[in-house]
Amino acid sequence: MSGEVELSVVVPVYNEEENIQPLYGELKPVLDKLGKKYEIIFIDDGSTDQSFPELERLHRKDERVKVMKFRRNFGKSAALASGFDKAQGELVFTMDGDLQDDPKEMPKFLSKIDEGYDLVVGWKHKRKDSYTKKIPSKIFNSLSMHLTGVNVHDSNCCFKAYKKEVVKEIRIYGELHRYIPALAHWKGFRVTEVKVNHRKRKYGNSKYGVMRLFKGFLDLITVKFLTTYARRPLHFFGTPGFIFSAIGFFAGLYLLYEKYIMNQLIGERPLLLLSVFFVLIGAQFIFIGLIGEMITNTAGEVGVYNLEVILD
Ligand code: UDP
Ligand code: MG
């Protein structure tokens, strides 16, 4: 079978027992119509309901359905990452397992891929979720658009189509799946978006609460840092380092002037403490940056660049 698959659909599933059969029921006709050899990879992210038995049932019925099961809940990023490892198709789709994404939209993504894009991101422009989800998500998306420079409205939308190179290249862990477009853009892939139909959740519950706000913000800092400075940490830490050192240095210089030229006592001046403090802090920053450089230099497995073509 290996090498024959042209299209892989990756679906993370965490306690979606009622959604699995209907999702397969919707996916199959759409995929059959596309006329590509396909596989559907479900990753059971440690479900505690009947999701896995449901998936097993599908697998027995249709050998194109592949199932991976985590021993516990590792999160959506881990689920997607393991699906990406397994996927064999030249084209890969990801979508939620809760029926909110509409498989009928798949051809739209494919036409964008045909236009030459490497990653096509769904945009739930009429999102069918509560306001407690929609508002924070809007804020995040505009923040991340500004910070990462990737112009997609709905970075976190799971409904995406990728060329194989993209999924094999980007490394997602923690909660980084929200920033796949930024990571792909950083690696030099061409990213675009298409508007998609979004539906209300009929069965089961959303798995994300308010904590996602806070975690999402930390992840945004990670992504910004990784995509900008991962390869040159000293540029990041060195800047505050030099600023602090310079403030400390000039404050010290001023005190020396007071002591030797103006003949004043400086031993009890708060500025003296401040000056020493700033020089130390500044030095710390610079050394942290240098340690970062050492780590970057020895961490061989993280790609520095991403080759598109090799002719030999
Ligand atoms: N999911 C997962 N692991 C998790 C949380 C969620 O695999 O730890 C899956 C979930 O089963 C669904 C998709 O990720 O298929 C999106 O989750 P959900 O619908 O809860 O997110 P929302 O649509 O509310 O953002
Ligand atoms: Mg959902």
Short mmCIF file of C-alpha atoms and ligand atoms in Angstrom, two decimals:
data_model
loop_
_atom_site.label_atom_id
_atom_site.label_comp_id
_atom_site.label_asym_id
_atom_site.label_seq_id
_atom_site.Cartn_x
_atom_site.Cartn_y
_atom_site.Cartn_z
CA MET A 1 0.00 0.00 0.00
CA SER A 2 2.81 2.37 0.93
CA GLY A 3 3.49 5.12 -1.57
CA GLU A 4 0.08 4.73 -3.19
CA VAL A 5 -1.83 7.07 -0.96
CA GLU A 6 -2.34 10.49 -2.52
CA LEU A 7 -4.35 12.21 0.15
CA SER A 8 -4.35 11.81 3.92
CA VAL A 9 -7.00 13.21 6.23
CA VAL A 10 -5.81 13.64 9.81
CA VAL A 11 -8.46 13.90 12.51
CA PRO A 12 -7.66 14.36 16.21
CA VAL A 13 -10.34 12.90 18.42
CA TYR A 14 -10.85 13.33 22.13
CA ASN A 15 -14.14 12.02 23.50
CA GLU A 16 -16.16 12.36 20.33
CA GLU A 17 -18.03 9.03 20.39
CA GLU A 18 -21.22 10.32 18.77
CA ASN A 19 -19.39 12.27 16.11
CA ILE A 20 -17.16 9.58 14.64
CA GLN A 21 -19.64 7.58 12.57
CA PRO A 22 -21.43 10.65 11.16
CA LEU A 23 -18.10 12.28 10.31
CA TYR A 24 -16.97 9.22 8.40
CA GLY A 25 -20.38 9.14 6.73
CA GLU A 26 -19.85 12.71 5.49
CA LEU A 27 -16.19 12.35 4.61
CA LYS A 28 -16.42 9.20 2.54
CA PRO A 29 -18.63 10.47 -0.31
CA VAL A 30 -16.61 13.70 -0.58
CA LEU A 31 -13.32 11.81 -0.70
CA ASP A 32 -14.64 9.21 -3.13
CA LYS A 33 -15.69 12.01 -5.44
CA LEU A 34 -12.24 13.62 -5.39
CA GLY A 35 -10.96 10.50 -7.09
CA LYS A 36 -7.67 10.35 -5.21
CA LYS A 37 -6.41 7.36 -3.28
CA TYR A 38 -6.91 8.37 0.31
CA GLU A 39 -6.48 7.39 3.91
CA ILE A 40 -8.22 8.74 6.98
CA ILE A 41 -6.05 8.82 10.07
CA PHE A 42 -7.82 9.17 13.38
CA ILE A 43 -5.77 9.90 16.45
CA ASP A 44 -7.56 9.03 19.63
CA ASP A 45 -6.03 11.47 22.08
CA GLY A 46 -6.69 9.38 25.19
CA SER A 47 -10.49 9.37 25.04
CA THR A 48 -12.32 8.00 28.05
CA ASP A 49 -15.60 7.38 26.23
CA GLN A 50 -16.47 4.95 23.44
CA SER A 51 -14.45 6.81 20.80
CA PHE A 52 -11.84 4.11 20.39
CA PRO A 53 -14.28 1.19 19.95
CA GLU A 54 -16.10 3.35 17.39
CA LEU A 55 -12.85 3.95 15.54
CA GLU A 56 -11.96 0.27 15.65
CA ARG A 57 -15.32 -0.51 14.11
CA LEU A 58 -14.63 1.90 11.26
CA HIS A 59 -11.19 0.43 10.73
CA ARG A 60 -12.63 -3.06 10.41
CA LYS A 61 -15.15 -1.83 7.88
CA ASP A 62 -12.75 0.25 5.78
CA GLU A 63 -9.05 -0.44 5.58
CA ARG A 64 -8.39 3.12 4.52
CA VAL A 65 -9.30 4.17 8.03
CA LYS A 66 -6.20 4.12 10.23
CA VAL A 67 -6.32 4.63 13.92
CA MET A 68 -3.72 5.62 16.46
CA LYS A 69 -4.45 5.75 20.13
CA PHE A 70 -2.57 7.66 22.80
CA ARG A 71 -2.22 6.18 26.24
CA ARG A 72 -3.50 9.38 27.76
CA ASN A 73 -4.64 12.80 26.67
CA PHE A 74 -1.57 14.52 25.24
CA GLY A 75 -3.38 17.39 23.57
CA LYS A 76 -4.29 18.36 20.05
CA SER A 77 -0.79 19.38 19.00
CA ALA A 78 0.60 15.98 19.89
CA ALA A 79 -2.30 14.28 18.11
CA LEU A 80 -1.71 16.29 14.95
CA ALA A 81 2.04 15.74 15.12
CA SER A 82 1.64 11.97 15.27
CA GLY A 83 -0.88 12.10 12.42
CA PHE A 84 1.63 14.11 10.38
CA ASP A 85 4.31 11.48 11.02
CA LYS A 86 2.00 8.75 9.82
CA ALA A 87 0.49 10.52 6.81
CA GLN A 88 1.62 9.15 3.46
CA GLY A 89 -0.29 11.32 1.03
CA GLU A 90 1.28 14.09 -1.05
CA LEU A 91 -1.62 16.13 0.25
CA VAL A 92 -2.74 16.26 3.83
CA PHE A 93 -5.94 17.60 5.33
CA THR A 94 -6.56 18.21 9.00
CA MET A 95 -9.99 18.72 10.46
CA ASP A 96 -11.77 18.58 13.80
CA GLY A 97 -13.51 15.38 14.77
CA ASP A 98 -16.60 17.14 16.09
CA LEU A 99 -18.48 17.68 12.80
CA GLN A 100 -18.05 21.45 13.02
CA ASP A 101 -15.94 21.46 9.85
CA ASP A 102 -17.84 20.61 6.71
CA PRO A 103 -16.07 18.05 4.46
CA LYS A 104 -17.92 19.44 1.45
CA GLU A 105 -15.50 22.38 1.55
CA MET A 106 -12.52 20.23 0.65
CA PRO A 107 -12.49 21.02 -3.09
CA LYS A 108 -12.06 24.74 -2.27
CA PHE A 109 -8.83 23.94 -0.47
CA LEU A 110 -7.62 21.79 -3.32
CA SER A 111 -8.06 24.52 -5.88
CA LYS A 112 -5.85 26.80 -3.77
CA ILE A 113 -3.23 24.04 -3.58
CA ASP A 114 -3.44 23.81 -7.38
CA GLU A 115 -2.77 27.55 -7.54
CA GLY A 116 0.58 26.78 -5.94
CA TYR A 117 0.03 27.34 -2.24
CA ASP A 118 1.66 24.99 0.26
CA LEU A 119 -0.77 25.57 3.11
CA VAL A 120 -4.42 26.54 2.87
CA VAL A 121 -6.07 27.63 6.11
CA GLY A 122 -9.81 27.53 6.66
CA TRP A 123 -11.49 30.70 7.85
CA LYS A 124 -14.66 30.21 9.85
CA HIS A 125 -15.95 33.63 8.86
CA LYS A 126 -19.34 32.90 10.40
CA ARG A 127 -18.22 30.98 13.41
CA LYS A 128 -20.93 28.96 15.15
CA ASP A 129 -19.56 29.07 18.67
CA SER A 130 -20.30 31.05 21.80
CA TYR A 131 -19.09 34.63 22.24
CA THR A 132 -16.72 33.52 24.99
CA LYS A 133 -14.91 31.65 22.26
CA LYS A 134 -15.34 34.07 19.40
CA ILE A 135 -14.16 37.26 21.08
CA PRO A 136 -10.88 35.98 22.57
CA SER A 137 -10.20 34.21 19.31
CA LYS A 138 -10.66 37.45 17.35
CA ILE A 139 -8.26 39.27 19.66
CA PHE A 140 -5.68 36.52 19.34
CA ASN A 141 -5.92 36.32 15.65
CA SER A 142 -5.40 40.02 15.12
CA LEU A 143 -2.56 40.06 17.66
CA SER A 144 -0.88 37.13 16.00
CA MET A 145 -1.45 38.59 12.54
CA HIS A 146 0.44 41.69 13.62
CA LEU A 147 3.18 39.87 15.47
CA THR A 148 3.86 37.13 12.98
CA GLY A 149 3.06 38.96 9.77
CA VAL A 150 0.92 36.11 8.42
CA ASN A 151 -2.31 37.36 6.94
CA VAL A 152 -4.76 34.65 7.84
CA HIS A 153 -7.86 35.46 9.88
CA ASP A 154 -8.29 32.17 11.64
CA SER A 155 -4.92 30.66 12.40
CA ASN A 156 -6.39 28.18 14.88
CA CYS A 157 -8.96 26.75 12.48
CA CYS A 158 -8.17 23.06 12.33
CA PHE A 159 -9.53 22.70 8.82
CA LYS A 160 -6.43 23.00 6.67
CA ALA A 161 -4.83 21.50 3.60
CA TYR A 162 -1.08 21.03 3.41
CA LYS A 163 1.42 19.82 0.93
CA LYS A 164 3.31 16.93 2.42
CA GLU A 165 6.53 18.96 2.80
CA VAL A 166 4.77 21.29 5.23
CA VAL A 167 3.63 18.61 7.64
CA LYS A 168 6.97 16.85 7.54
CA GLU A 169 8.85 20.07 8.21
CA ILE A 170 7.06 21.90 11.00
CA ARG A 171 7.33 20.64 14.53
CA ILE A 172 4.35 21.21 16.74
CA TYR A 173 4.17 20.41 20.43
CA GLY A 174 2.56 21.95 23.51
CA GLU A 175 -0.26 24.02 22.07
CA LEU A 176 1.58 25.27 19.03
CA HIS A 177 -1.02 23.89 16.59
CA ARG A 178 -2.71 27.29 16.84
CA TYR A 179 0.21 28.88 15.09
CA ILE A 180 0.82 26.42 12.27
CA PRO A 181 0.39 29.18 9.64
CA ALA A 182 3.06 31.34 11.32
CA LEU A 183 5.44 28.39 11.64
CA ALA A 184 4.90 27.37 8.01
CA HIS A 185 5.36 30.94 6.81
CA TRP A 186 8.61 31.13 8.79
CA LYS A 187 9.84 28.04 6.99
CA GLY A 188 9.19 29.77 3.70
CA PHE A 189 5.99 28.00 2.67
CA ARG A 190 3.29 29.86 0.76
CA VAL A 191 0.25 30.28 2.99
CA THR A 192 -3.28 31.37 2.08
CA GLU A 193 -6.83 31.00 3.35
CA VAL A 194 -10.33 30.10 2.17
CA LYS A 195 -13.66 30.89 3.79
CA VAL A 196 -15.38 27.80 5.11
CA ASN A 197 -18.77 26.88 6.37
CA HIS A 198 -18.79 26.24 10.12
CA ARG A 199 -21.45 24.35 12.01
CA LYS A 200 -22.67 24.16 15.56
CA ARG A 201 -21.46 21.32 17.70
CA LYS A 202 -24.30 18.80 17.91
CA TYR A 203 -22.81 16.16 20.17
CA GLY A 204 -20.26 16.26 22.97
CA ASN A 205 -18.56 19.26 24.51
CA SER A 206 -15.81 21.65 23.58
CA LYS A 207 -12.55 20.60 25.18
CA TYR A 208 -11.14 24.04 25.76
CA GLY A 209 -11.96 26.44 28.59
CA VAL A 210 -10.78 29.87 29.66
CA MET A 211 -7.23 28.68 30.32
CA ARG A 212 -6.69 28.58 26.59
CA LEU A 213 -6.57 32.38 26.64
CA PHE A 214 -3.60 32.45 28.91
CA LYS A 215 -1.79 29.52 27.34
CA GLY A 216 -2.47 30.89 23.89
CA PHE A 217 -0.82 34.14 24.87
CA LEU A 218 2.30 32.38 26.15
CA ASP A 219 2.42 30.36 22.96
CA LEU A 220 2.23 33.51 20.91
CA ILE A 221 5.35 34.77 22.70
CA THR A 222 7.04 31.43 21.97
CA VAL A 223 6.11 31.59 18.31
CA LYS A 224 7.23 35.19 17.97
CA PHE A 225 10.49 34.35 19.68
CA LEU A 226 11.08 31.16 17.70
CA THR A 227 10.24 32.64 14.35
CA THR A 228 12.38 35.71 14.94
CA TYR A 229 15.23 34.87 17.24
CA ALA A 230 15.59 31.11 17.58
CA ARG A 231 18.64 31.22 15.34
CA ARG A 232 20.14 34.37 16.85
CA PRO A 233 19.29 34.49 20.54
CA LEU A 234 22.02 37.01 21.31
CA HIS A 235 20.19 39.58 19.20
CA PHE A 236 17.21 39.14 21.49
CA PHE A 237 18.93 39.09 24.86
CA GLY A 238 21.80 41.32 23.83
CA THR A 239 19.60 44.36 23.23
CA PRO A 240 18.24 44.75 26.77
CA GLY A 241 21.67 43.62 27.96
CA PHE A 242 23.39 46.54 26.29
CA ILE A 243 20.70 49.00 27.29
CA PHE A 244 20.94 48.00 30.96
CA SER A 245 24.72 47.97 30.91
CA ALA A 246 24.86 51.35 29.24
CA ILE A 247 22.48 52.95 31.77
CA GLY A 248 24.53 51.45 34.60
CA PHE A 249 27.80 52.53 33.03
CA PHE A 250 26.78 56.13 32.50
CA ALA A 251 25.25 56.38 35.97
CA GLY A 252 28.58 55.11 37.35
CA LEU A 253 30.49 57.58 35.20
CA TYR A 254 28.35 60.40 36.53
CA LEU A 255 29.08 59.31 40.10
CA LEU A 256 32.82 59.27 39.40
CA TYR A 257 32.52 62.78 38.08
CA GLU A 258 30.74 63.83 41.30
CA LYS A 259 33.35 62.13 43.46
CA TYR A 260 36.56 63.24 41.79
CA ILE A 261 35.64 66.49 40.10
CA MET A 262 32.96 67.83 42.43
CA ASN A 263 34.52 66.24 45.53
CA GLN A 264 31.23 64.86 46.81
CA LEU A 265 30.64 61.68 48.79
CA ILE A 266 28.87 59.01 46.77
CA GLY A 267 28.96 56.01 49.13
CA GLU A 268 25.36 56.46 50.24
CA ARG A 269 23.86 57.51 46.95
CA PRO A 270 21.03 55.20 45.77
CA LEU A 271 22.30 55.86 42.26
CA LEU A 272 25.45 53.92 43.11
CA LEU A 273 23.42 50.82 43.88
CA LEU A 274 21.33 51.34 40.79
CA SER A 275 24.39 51.70 38.63
CA VAL A 276 25.95 48.46 39.88
CA PHE A 277 22.59 46.72 39.61
CA PHE A 278 22.07 47.74 35.99
CA VAL A 279 25.56 46.73 34.92
CA LEU A 280 25.05 43.30 36.51
CA ILE A 281 21.61 42.79 34.98
CA GLY A 282 22.92 43.86 31.60
CA ALA A 283 25.81 41.43 31.83
CA GLN A 284 23.39 38.66 32.79
CA PHE A 285 21.29 39.29 29.71
CA ILE A 286 24.30 39.19 27.46
CA PHE A 287 25.52 35.94 29.00
CA ILE A 288 22.07 34.37 28.68
CA GLY A 289 22.14 35.33 25.03
CA LEU A 290 25.54 33.72 24.62
CA ILE A 291 24.34 30.53 26.27
CA GLY A 292 21.40 30.61 23.86
CA GLU A 293 23.84 30.85 20.99
CA MET A 294 25.72 27.82 22.30
CA ILE A 295 22.51 25.81 22.53
CA THR A 296 21.44 26.85 19.05
CA ASN A 297 24.79 25.81 17.70
CA THR A 298 24.71 22.35 19.19
CA ALA A 299 21.01 21.57 18.61
CA GLY A 300 21.63 19.96 15.26
CA GLU A 301 18.22 18.43 14.66
CA VAL A 302 16.39 21.73 14.31
CA GLY A 303 16.50 22.71 10.65
CA VAL A 304 18.17 26.02 9.91
CA TYR A 305 16.66 26.17 6.46
CA ASN A 306 14.16 24.31 4.41
CA LEU A 307 15.15 23.18 0.92
CA GLU A 308 12.46 23.27 -1.72
CA VAL A 309 14.30 21.66 -4.62
CA ILE A 310 17.38 19.53 -4.82
CA LEU A 311 18.78 18.88 -8.30
CA ASP A 312 21.61 16.40 -8.48
N1 UDP B 1 -9.07 17.48 20.72
C1 UDP B 1 -8.02 16.59 20.92
N2 UDP B 1 -7.32 16.65 22.08
C2 UDP B 1 -7.61 17.55 23.06
C3 UDP B 1 -8.66 18.46 22.82
C4 UDP B 1 -9.38 18.40 21.65
O1 UDP B 1 -7.72 15.76 20.06
O2 UDP B 1 -6.94 17.54 24.08
C5 UDP B 1 -9.84 17.41 19.46
C6 UDP B 1 -11.35 17.32 19.64
O3 UDP B 1 -11.77 15.99 19.80
C7 UDP B 1 -11.85 17.92 18.35
C8 UDP B 1 -10.82 18.98 18.05
O4 UDP B 1 -9.64 18.62 18.77
O5 UDP B 1 -11.84 16.96 17.32
C9 UDP B 1 -11.29 20.37 18.43
O6 UDP B 1 -11.69 20.39 19.77
P1 UDP B 1 -12.92 21.25 20.27
O7 UDP B 1 -14.10 21.08 19.37
O8 UDP B 1 -13.11 20.95 21.69
O9 UDP B 1 -12.35 22.75 20.12
P2 UDP B 1 -13.19 24.03 19.69
O10 UDP B 1 -13.91 23.71 18.39
O11 UDP B 1 -14.12 24.25 20.81
O12 UDP B 1 -12.15 25.08 19.53
MG MG B 2 -15.15 22.25 17.96
#
